mmCIF file of C-alpha atoms and ligand atoms in Angstrom:
data_model
loop_
_atom_site.group_PDB
_atom_site.id
_atom_site.type_symbol
_atom_site.label_atom_id
_atom_site.label_comp_id
_atom_site.label_asym_id
_atom_site.label_seq_id
_atom_site.Cartn_x
_atom_site.Cartn_y
_atom_site.Cartn_z
ATOM 1 C CA UNK A 1 -0.071 0.027 -0.035
ATOM 2 C CA UNK A 2 0.941 3.580 -0.384
ATOM 3 C CA UNK A 3 2.124 5.182 2.731
ATOM 4 C CA UNK A 4 3.834 8.178 4.171
ATOM 5 C CA UNK A 5 6.473 7.383 6.532
ATOM 6 C CA UNK A 6 10.068 8.166 8.185
ATOM 7 C CA UNK A 7 12.929 5.764 8.296
ATOM 8 C CA UNK A 8 14.858 8.006 10.765
ATOM 9 C CA UNK A 9 14.212 11.354 12.897
ATOM 10 C CA UNK A 10 15.355 14.395 11.475
ATOM 11 C CA UNK A 11 13.983 17.602 9.169
ATOM 12 C CA UNK A 12 10.572 17.199 7.417
ATOM 13 C CA UNK A 13 12.784 16.119 4.268
ATOM 14 C CA UNK A 14 12.957 12.610 6.147
ATOM 15 C CA UNK A 15 9.265 12.258 5.152
ATOM 16 C CA UNK A 16 9.154 9.631 2.394
ATOM 17 C CA UNK A 17 6.236 8.450 -0.042
ATOM 18 C CA UNK A 18 6.318 4.964 -1.115
ATOM 19 C CA UNK A 19 4.974 1.318 -0.596
ATOM 20 C CA UNK A 20 4.809 -0.525 2.597
ATOM 21 C CA UNK A 21 3.306 -3.806 3.900
ATOM 22 C CA UNK A 22 -0.452 -3.113 4.712
ATOM 23 C CA UNK A 23 -1.130 -3.191 8.366
ATOM 24 C CA UNK A 24 -2.554 -6.661 10.039
ATOM 25 C CA UNK A 25 -6.050 -6.283 12.080
ATOM 26 C CA UNK A 26 -5.581 -7.466 15.600
ATOM 27 C CA UNK A 27 -8.409 -9.308 17.285
ATOM 28 C CA UNK A 28 -9.823 -5.955 19.046
ATOM 29 C CA UNK A 29 -9.284 -3.827 15.916
ATOM 30 C CA UNK A 30 -10.898 -2.801 12.620
ATOM 31 C CA UNK A 31 -9.020 -2.328 9.269
ATOM 32 C CA UNK A 32 -10.033 0.859 7.637
ATOM 33 C CA UNK A 33 -9.464 1.857 3.917
ATOM 34 C CA UNK A 34 -8.345 5.550 4.145
ATOM 35 C CA UNK A 35 -10.636 8.262 2.429
ATOM 36 C CA UNK A 36 -8.898 11.112 4.110
ATOM 37 C CA UNK A 37 -6.378 12.050 6.592
ATOM 38 C CA UNK A 38 -5.444 15.330 8.582
ATOM 39 C CA UNK A 39 -2.347 16.994 9.738
ATOM 40 C CA UNK A 40 -1.414 17.811 13.298
ATOM 41 C CA UNK A 41 1.704 19.561 14.806
ATOM 42 C CA UNK A 42 2.317 16.110 16.467
ATOM 43 C CA UNK A 43 3.603 14.935 12.960
ATOM 44 C CA UNK A 44 6.234 17.384 13.046
ATOM 45 C CA UNK A 45 7.396 16.795 16.602
ATOM 46 C CA UNK A 46 7.127 12.831 15.743
ATOM 47 C CA UNK A 47 9.512 13.491 12.603
ATOM 48 C CA UNK A 48 12.106 15.507 14.836
ATOM 49 C CA UNK A 49 11.934 13.049 17.494
ATOM 50 C CA UNK A 50 12.363 13.305 21.362
ATOM 51 C CA UNK A 51 14.557 11.871 24.162
ATOM 52 C CA UNK A 52 12.766 8.759 24.997
ATOM 53 C CA UNK A 53 10.684 8.127 21.846
ATOM 54 C CA UNK A 54 11.488 4.728 20.341
ATOM 55 C CA UNK A 55 10.021 3.879 17.092
ATOM 56 C CA UNK A 56 9.951 0.990 14.851
ATOM 57 C CA UNK A 57 10.826 2.181 11.363
ATOM 58 C CA UNK A 58 9.632 2.713 9.023
ATOM 59 C CA UNK A 59 7.259 4.675 10.915
ATOM 60 C CA UNK A 60 3.959 5.707 9.421
ATOM 61 C CA UNK A 61 2.841 9.339 10.291
ATOM 62 C CA UNK A 62 -0.432 10.693 11.049
ATOM 63 C CA UNK A 63 -3.033 10.937 13.831
ATOM 64 C CA UNK A 64 -6.509 11.882 12.123
ATOM 65 C CA UNK A 65 -8.302 9.794 9.540
ATOM 66 C CA UNK A 66 -11.414 8.514 8.242
ATOM 67 C CA UNK A 67 -12.363 5.903 5.728
ATOM 68 C CA UNK A 68 -14.472 2.450 4.970
ATOM 69 C CA UNK A 69 -14.141 -0.475 7.475
ATOM 70 C CA UNK A 70 -12.998 -3.479 5.347
ATOM 71 C CA UNK A 71 -12.151 -5.773 8.058
ATOM 72 C CA UNK A 72 -13.296 -6.546 11.791
ATOM 73 C CA UNK A 73 -10.868 -8.327 14.270
ATOM 74 C CA UNK A 74 -11.836 -11.774 15.631
ATOM 75 C CA UNK A 75 -12.880 -10.227 18.978
ATOM 76 C CA UNK A 76 -14.953 -7.576 17.536
ATOM 77 C CA UNK A 77 -18.562 -8.142 18.495
ATOM 78 C CA UNK A 78 -21.591 -6.484 19.968
ATOM 79 C CA UNK A 79 -20.651 -2.977 18.458
ATOM 80 C CA UNK A 80 -22.655 -1.283 15.910
ATOM 81 C CA UNK A 81 -19.802 -1.076 13.481
ATOM 82 C CA UNK A 82 -20.123 -3.224 10.040
ATOM 83 C CA UNK A 83 -17.801 -3.883 7.230
ATOM 84 C CA UNK A 84 -18.738 -1.089 4.690
ATOM 85 C CA UNK A 85 -19.566 1.473 7.214
ATOM 86 C CA UNK A 86 -17.710 4.887 6.884
ATOM 87 C CA UNK A 87 -15.972 5.789 10.276
ATOM 88 C CA UNK A 88 -13.717 8.191 11.741
ATOM 89 C CA UNK A 89 -11.724 7.937 14.697
ATOM 90 C CA UNK A 90 -10.509 8.982 18.339
ATOM 91 C CA UNK A 91 -6.792 8.911 17.519
ATOM 92 C CA UNK A 92 -6.067 8.270 21.443
ATOM 93 C CA UNK A 93 -5.504 4.405 21.859
ATOM 94 C CA UNK A 94 -5.209 2.333 24.938
ATOM 95 C CA UNK A 95 -5.201 -1.431 26.054
ATOM 96 C CA UNK A 96 -9.198 -1.059 26.564
ATOM 97 C CA UNK A 97 -8.919 -3.977 29.094
ATOM 98 C CA UNK A 98 -7.425 -2.340 32.419
ATOM 99 C CA UNK A 99 -9.255 -0.807 35.303
ATOM 100 C CA UNK A 100 -8.562 2.650 34.062
ATOM 101 C CA UNK A 101 -9.805 1.782 30.548
ATOM 102 C CA UNK A 102 -12.857 0.233 32.086
ATOM 103 C CA UNK A 103 -13.768 3.074 34.213
ATOM 104 C CA UNK A 104 -13.968 5.336 30.940
ATOM 105 C CA UNK A 105 -10.822 7.030 31.405
ATOM 106 C CA UNK A 106 -8.696 5.484 28.604
ATOM 107 C CA UNK A 107 -6.520 8.570 28.428
ATOM 108 C CA UNK A 108 -5.121 7.812 31.660
ATOM 109 C CA UNK A 109 -4.221 4.154 30.691
ATOM 110 C CA UNK A 110 -0.504 3.135 30.856
ATOM 111 C CA UNK A 111 -0.674 2.067 27.467
ATOM 112 C CA UNK A 112 -2.175 5.411 26.250
ATOM 113 C CA UNK A 113 -0.935 6.402 22.827
ATOM 114 C CA UNK A 114 -1.850 8.428 19.913
ATOM 115 C CA UNK A 115 -2.049 6.873 16.350
ATOM 116 C CA UNK A 116 1.307 8.118 14.478
ATOM 117 C CA UNK A 117 2.990 8.934 17.861
ATOM 118 C CA UNK A 118 4.219 5.475 19.500
ATOM 119 C CA UNK A 119 2.386 3.445 16.886
ATOM 120 C CA UNK A 120 1.886 3.556 13.070
ATOM 121 C CA UNK A 121 -0.260 6.478 11.999
ATOM 122 C CA UNK A 122 -3.187 7.141 9.301
ATOM 123 C CA UNK A 123 -1.074 8.432 6.383
ATOM 124 C CA UNK A 124 -1.488 5.430 4.272
ATOM 125 C CA UNK A 125 -3.996 3.545 2.427
ATOM 126 C CA UNK A 126 -4.975 1.515 4.981
ATOM 127 C CA UNK A 127 -4.641 1.782 8.762
ATOM 128 C CA UNK A 128 -5.831 -0.355 12.002
ATOM 129 C CA UNK A 129 -7.463 0.938 15.138
ATOM 130 C CA UNK A 130 -9.097 -0.545 18.213
ATOM 131 C CA UNK A 131 -12.908 -0.988 17.368
ATOM 132 C CA UNK A 132 -13.594 1.123 20.663
ATOM 133 C CA UNK A 133 -12.150 4.245 18.881
ATOM 134 C CA UNK A 134 -14.326 4.254 15.784
ATOM 135 C CA UNK A 135 -17.593 6.423 15.288
ATOM 136 C CA UNK A 136 -19.791 5.910 12.309
ATOM 137 C CA UNK A 137 -20.028 8.896 10.106
ATOM 138 C CA UNK A 138 -23.484 10.028 9.076
ATOM 139 C CA UNK A 139 -24.298 9.495 5.437
ATOM 140 C CA UNK A 140 -23.629 12.780 3.394
ATOM 141 C CA UNK A 141 -21.432 14.054 5.727
ATOM 142 C CA UNK A 142 -18.205 15.625 4.365
ATOM 143 C CA UNK A 143 -15.349 13.216 4.666
ATOM 144 C CA UNK A 144 -12.317 15.723 4.869
ATOM 145 C CA UNK A 145 -14.438 17.461 7.847
ATOM 146 C CA UNK A 146 -14.950 13.967 9.093
ATOM 147 C CA UNK A 147 -11.123 13.334 9.158
ATOM 148 C CA UNK A 148 -10.181 16.780 10.265
ATOM 149 C CA UNK A 149 -12.526 16.990 13.440
ATOM 150 C CA UNK A 150 -11.412 14.468 15.987
ATOM 151 C CA UNK A 151 -7.951 15.553 17.388
ATOM 152 C CA UNK A 152 -8.441 19.170 17.622
ATOM 153 C CA UNK A 153 -12.012 19.104 18.678
ATOM 154 C CA UNK A 154 -11.644 16.467 21.200
ATOM 155 C CA UNK A 155 -8.789 18.227 22.828
ATOM 156 C CA UNK A 156 -10.282 21.484 22.854
ATOM 157 C CA UNK A 157 -13.858 19.925 24.319
ATOM 158 C CA UNK A 158 -11.974 18.060 27.054
ATOM 159 C CA UNK A 159 -10.056 21.516 27.883
ATOM 160 C CA UNK A 160 -13.170 23.804 28.170
ATOM 161 C CA UNK A 161 -15.683 21.449 29.381
ATOM 162 C CA UNK A 162 -14.385 18.913 31.813
ATOM 163 C CA UNK A 163 -11.389 20.828 32.566
ATOM 164 C CA UNK A 164 -12.036 24.558 32.847
ATOM 165 C CA UNK A 165 -15.980 24.308 33.399
ATOM 166 C CA UNK A 166 -16.858 26.831 30.653
ATOM 167 C CA UNK A 167 -20.156 28.461 31.049
ATOM 168 C CA UNK A 168 -22.429 31.201 29.387
ATOM 169 C CA UNK A 169 -21.013 34.666 30.143
ATOM 170 C CA UNK A 170 -17.536 33.585 30.666
ATOM 171 C CA UNK A 171 -14.587 35.732 29.203
ATOM 172 C CA UNK A 172 -12.463 33.115 27.355
ATOM 173 C CA UNK A 173 -9.016 34.178 26.041
ATOM 174 C CA UNK A 174 -7.427 31.815 23.372
ATOM 175 C CA UNK A 175 -3.680 32.313 22.786
ATOM 176 C CA UNK A 176 -2.608 31.894 19.010
ATOM 177 C CA UNK A 177 -6.084 31.719 17.863
ATOM 178 C CA UNK A 178 -5.503 30.266 14.353
ATOM 179 C CA UNK A 179 -3.962 26.748 15.526
ATOM 180 C CA UNK A 180 -5.930 23.771 14.959
ATOM 181 C CA UNK A 181 -7.045 23.477 18.873
ATOM 182 C CA UNK A 182 -7.488 26.956 19.146
ATOM 183 C CA UNK A 183 -9.963 27.392 16.245
ATOM 184 C CA UNK A 184 -12.048 24.497 17.762
ATOM 185 C CA UNK A 185 -11.886 26.334 21.574
ATOM 186 C CA UNK A 186 -13.097 29.422 19.666
ATOM 187 C CA UNK A 187 -16.378 27.531 18.291
ATOM 188 C CA UNK A 188 -16.736 25.787 21.700
ATOM 189 C CA UNK A 189 -16.410 29.102 23.306
ATOM 190 C CA UNK A 190 -19.350 30.500 20.893
ATOM 191 C CA UNK A 191 -21.231 27.278 21.352
ATOM 192 C CA UNK A 192 -21.466 27.955 25.064
ATOM 193 C CA UNK A 193 -22.210 31.714 24.787
ATOM 194 C CA UNK A 194 -18.916 33.043 26.203
ATOM 195 C CA UNK A 195 -16.998 36.071 24.931
ATOM 196 C CA UNK A 196 -13.978 34.688 23.026
ATOM 197 C CA UNK A 197 -11.082 36.801 22.806
ATOM 198 C CA UNK A 198 -8.231 35.456 20.625
ATOM 199 C CA UNK A 199 -4.584 36.526 19.887
ATOM 200 C CA UNK A 200 -2.929 36.191 16.697
ATOM 201 C CA UNK A 201 0.179 37.460 14.587
ATOM 202 C CA UNK A 202 -1.304 39.049 11.426
ATOM 203 C CA UNK A 203 -4.078 41.007 10.270
ATOM 204 C CA UNK A 204 -5.018 38.635 7.632
ATOM 205 C CA UNK A 205 -5.600 35.923 10.363
ATOM 206 C CA UNK A 206 -7.269 38.604 12.507
ATOM 207 C CA UNK A 207 -9.730 39.115 9.700
ATOM 208 C CA UNK A 208 -10.365 35.450 9.338
ATOM 209 C CA UNK A 209 -10.731 34.882 13.079
ATOM 210 C CA UNK A 210 -13.480 37.780 13.098
ATOM 211 C CA UNK A 211 -15.271 35.904 10.467
ATOM 212 C CA UNK A 212 -14.937 32.557 12.542
ATOM 213 C CA UNK A 213 -16.912 34.010 15.569
ATOM 214 C CA UNK A 214 -14.184 35.782 17.582
ATOM 215 C CA UNK A 215 -15.778 38.740 19.741
ATOM 216 C CA UNK A 216 -12.300 40.397 20.093
ATOM 217 C CA UNK A 217 -9.069 39.737 18.112
ATOM 218 C CA UNK A 218 -5.718 40.915 19.611
ATOM 219 C CA UNK A 219 -2.717 41.348 17.132
ATOM 220 C CA UNK A 220 0.165 40.971 19.626
ATOM 221 C CA UNK A 221 2.841 42.221 17.374
ATOM 222 C CA UNK A 222 0.848 45.596 17.142
ATOM 223 C CA UNK A 223 0.062 45.540 20.951
ATOM 224 C CA UNK A 224 2.545 43.877 23.029
ATOM 225 C CA UNK A 225 0.842 45.356 26.136
ATOM 226 C CA UNK A 226 -2.587 43.627 25.312
ATOM 227 C CA UNK A 227 -3.148 42.234 28.557
ATOM 228 C CA UNK A 228 -4.129 45.800 30.012
ATOM 229 C CA UNK A 229 -6.483 46.279 27.077
ATOM 230 C CA UNK A 230 -8.110 42.952 28.015
ATOM 231 C CA UNK A 231 -8.485 43.779 31.583
ATOM 232 C CA UNK A 232 -9.781 47.308 31.282
ATOM 233 C CA UNK A 233 -11.493 47.551 27.919
ATOM 234 C CA UNK A 234 -12.852 44.036 27.276
ATOM 235 C CA UNK A 235 -13.414 42.527 30.719
ATOM 236 C CA UNK A 236 -14.462 45.814 32.541
ATOM 237 C CA UNK A 237 -11.641 45.163 35.190
ATOM 238 C CA UNK A 238 -12.536 41.710 35.831
ATOM 239 C CA UNK A 239 -10.033 39.657 34.256
ATOM 240 C CA UNK A 240 -10.730 36.498 32.236
ATOM 241 C CA UNK A 241 -12.345 33.432 33.483
ATOM 242 C CA UNK A 242 -10.553 31.252 31.051
ATOM 243 C CA UNK A 243 -7.253 31.139 29.044
ATOM 244 C CA UNK A 244 -6.519 28.659 26.784
ATOM 245 C CA UNK A 245 -2.821 28.220 26.220
ATOM 246 C CA UNK A 246 -1.190 25.680 23.976
ATOM 247 C CA UNK A 247 1.941 28.117 23.092
ATOM 248 C CA UNK A 248 3.807 27.669 26.264
ATOM 249 C CA UNK A 249 6.831 29.513 27.217
ATOM 250 C CA UNK A 250 6.162 32.710 25.054
ATOM 251 C CA UNK A 251 2.809 33.113 26.619
ATOM 252 C CA UNK A 252 2.347 31.439 29.872
ATOM 253 C CA UNK A 253 3.307 34.402 32.215
ATOM 254 C CA UNK A 254 0.835 36.815 30.142
ATOM 255 C CA UNK A 255 -1.854 33.996 30.277
ATOM 256 C CA UNK A 256 -1.542 34.207 33.945
ATOM 257 C CA UNK A 257 -1.752 37.668 34.433
ATOM 258 C CA UNK A 258 -5.095 38.133 32.380
ATOM 259 C CA UNK A 259 -6.994 35.789 34.568
ATOM 260 C CA UNK A 260 -9.425 37.123 37.222
ATOM 261 C CA UNK A 261 -9.246 35.681 40.768
ATOM 262 C CA UNK A 262 -10.378 31.766 40.668
ATOM 263 C CA UNK A 263 -9.653 31.912 36.785
ATOM 264 C CA UNK A 264 -8.541 28.820 34.912
ATOM 265 C CA UNK A 265 -5.575 28.477 32.690
ATOM 266 C CA UNK A 266 -5.655 25.190 30.608
ATOM 267 C CA UNK A 267 -2.796 23.897 28.511
ATOM 268 C CA UNK A 268 -2.663 20.932 26.094
ATOM 269 C CA UNK A 269 0.851 21.889 24.541
ATOM 270 C CA UNK A 270 3.809 24.256 24.480
ATOM 271 C CA UNK A 271 4.783 24.858 20.696
ATOM 272 C CA UNK A 272 7.194 27.757 21.817
ATOM 273 C CA UNK A 273 8.697 25.503 24.563
ATOM 274 C CA UNK A 274 8.001 23.796 27.664
ATOM 275 C CA UNK A 275 9.804 25.727 30.266
ATOM 276 C CA UNK A 276 7.952 28.800 31.415
ATOM 277 C CA UNK A 277 8.878 31.364 34.376
ATOM 278 C CA UNK A 278 5.827 32.232 36.360
ATOM 279 C CA UNK A 279 4.865 34.352 39.376
ATOM 280 C CA UNK A 280 3.655 32.164 42.081
ATOM 281 C CA UNK A 281 2.512 34.896 44.275
ATOM 282 C CA UNK A 282 0.124 35.585 41.440
ATOM 283 C CA UNK A 283 -1.161 31.999 41.405
ATOM 284 C CA UNK A 284 -1.788 31.495 45.195
ATOM 285 C CA UNK A 285 -2.823 35.058 46.091
ATOM 286 C CA UNK A 286 -5.425 34.924 42.948
ATOM 287 C CA UNK A 287 -6.359 31.344 43.602
ATOM 288 C CA UNK A 288 -5.688 30.367 40.018
ATOM 289 C CA UNK A 289 -5.937 26.890 38.368
ATOM 290 C CA UNK A 290 -3.460 25.677 36.045
ATOM 291 C CA UNK A 291 -4.823 22.712 34.549
ATOM 292 C CA UNK A 292 -3.225 20.224 32.073
ATOM 293 C CA UNK A 293 -5.012 18.267 29.493
ATOM 294 C CA UNK A 294 -4.285 15.581 27.092
ATOM 295 C CA UNK A 295 -6.660 14.203 24.213
ATOM 296 C CA UNK A 296 -9.974 13.225 25.735
ATOM 297 C CA UNK A 297 -11.749 9.982 26.745
ATOM 298 C CA UNK A 298 -14.143 8.159 24.503
ATOM 299 C CA UNK A 299 -17.290 9.737 26.195
ATOM 300 C CA UNK A 300 -15.793 13.379 25.471
ATOM 301 C CA UNK A 301 -14.838 12.218 21.890
ATOM 302 C CA UNK A 302 -18.424 11.150 21.265
ATOM 303 C CA UNK A 303 -20.018 14.162 22.802
ATOM 304 C CA UNK A 304 -18.025 16.557 20.550
ATOM 305 C CA UNK A 305 -18.476 14.625 17.301
ATOM 306 C CA UNK A 306 -21.905 14.538 17.585
ATOM 307 C CA UNK A 307 -22.035 18.213 17.865
ATOM 308 C CA UNK A 308 -19.824 18.381 14.839
ATOM 309 C CA UNK A 309 -22.043 15.811 12.794
ATOM 310 C CA UNK A 310 -25.054 17.816 13.803
ATOM 311 C CA UNK A 311 -23.559 21.101 12.401
ATOM 312 C CA UNK A 312 -23.410 22.838 15.687
ATOM 313 C CA UNK A 313 -19.427 22.944 15.412
ATOM 314 C CA UNK A 314 -17.884 23.127 12.122
ATOM 315 C CA UNK A 315 -14.296 22.001 11.336
ATOM 316 C CA UNK A 316 -12.640 24.623 8.962
ATOM 317 C CA UNK A 317 -10.592 23.086 6.278
ATOM 318 C CA UNK A 318 -7.485 25.333 5.071
ATOM 319 C CA UNK A 319 -6.100 23.246 2.351
ATOM 320 C CA UNK A 320 -6.064 19.883 0.670
ATOM 321 C CA UNK A 321 -3.079 18.001 -0.461
ATOM 322 C CA UNK A 322 -2.850 14.383 -2.307
ATOM 323 C CA UNK A 323 -1.205 11.777 0.230
ATOM 324 C CA UNK A 324 1.795 11.782 -2.127
ATOM 325 C CA UNK A 325 2.368 15.359 -1.362
ATOM 326 C CA UNK A 326 2.645 14.971 2.518
ATOM 327 C CA UNK A 327 5.808 16.375 2.979
ATOM 328 C CA UNK A 328 4.840 19.631 1.151
ATOM 329 C CA UNK A 329 1.586 19.530 3.164
ATOM 330 C CA UNK A 330 3.816 19.221 6.619
ATOM 331 C CA UNK A 331 6.150 22.080 5.495
ATOM 332 C CA UNK A 332 3.045 24.192 4.749
ATOM 333 C CA UNK A 333 1.931 23.409 8.347
ATOM 334 C CA UNK A 334 5.244 24.284 9.852
ATOM 335 C CA UNK A 335 5.225 27.544 7.950
ATOM 336 C CA UNK A 336 2.494 28.950 10.141
ATOM 337 C CA UNK A 337 0.861 30.400 6.988
ATOM 338 C CA UNK A 338 -1.892 28.058 7.089
ATOM 339 C CA UNK A 339 -5.506 28.872 8.381
ATOM 340 C CA UNK A 340 -7.550 25.818 9.324
ATOM 341 C CA UNK A 341 -6.801 21.991 9.136
ATOM 342 C CA UNK A 342 -4.829 20.861 6.359
ATOM 343 C CA UNK A 343 -6.241 17.572 4.906
ATOM 344 C CA UNK A 344 -4.628 14.587 2.790
ATOM 345 C CA UNK A 345 -6.914 12.981 0.181
ATOM 346 C CA UNK A 346 -6.035 9.274 -0.774
HETATM 347 ZN ZN1 ZN B 401 -5.867 0.429 29.843
#
């Protein structure tokens, strides 16, 4: 089968397109014939590698993907999935058998992994995934959106609902508003009737963010002292209830500064670096909460995808490439010039 893979870590030029053996369906898995897959920053981090990441090469990249079920594993029974169904996936996999998985928190399982991270991914003509991770796509729903939605939306959903307890009327500040998870967080803030304030780097992106539902857009290049404006003008000297920050080192101290007493900072990543200097006086005096979040459990995945399927949340597709041009697609993602998800058509 055709696949996008790496044979060693390095720059994005290590990404290859060629023939690999198709995956074999394990007893608890289904085999999917891919229709679309979608890019995430994780692909770039995995290509570069990190200390402790030990992969079996050739390693197929890709976390998000959808397609047609072509085979059910021997132990896959009593689930509403059949051969021929079009499905999308929760990219977070686990053992499915331990006490933690059975309690509904599979993203805390010691075997928790993400497709394309510690295991072979979705950027191929076929991929396998545990049957517990697949969800049927309603007839007529666009397949590019079905592939693009899961990782970003389930991450943003858990961050804002389970973790930060978003409610109507909240002021929600989203750092780096045009990133995959941030665009989903913006839609979820709108869905709950919160006031969404987003930061971005260019006027072009600012305009697109306004069109995507942002109540306020901050261009941090033009206004580096934007926390004052947010505090005085937007929140009427209250501060924000929630800050969504997946930027990390570059923004973390500012994010904390913008919170009201009792406010919540929720983080799912650190694209600018993982080591941040923060003022602990501010944390305890204002009783701030710093909440980490990774992916979602199966319940949250289904909740958010049902809203996507109902059209209440809508994946924004930025650009489509053929699978054979995955390297160019990853370079485009890495350039930061994209807006919305980048998808690969098989
Ligand atoms: Zn488990």
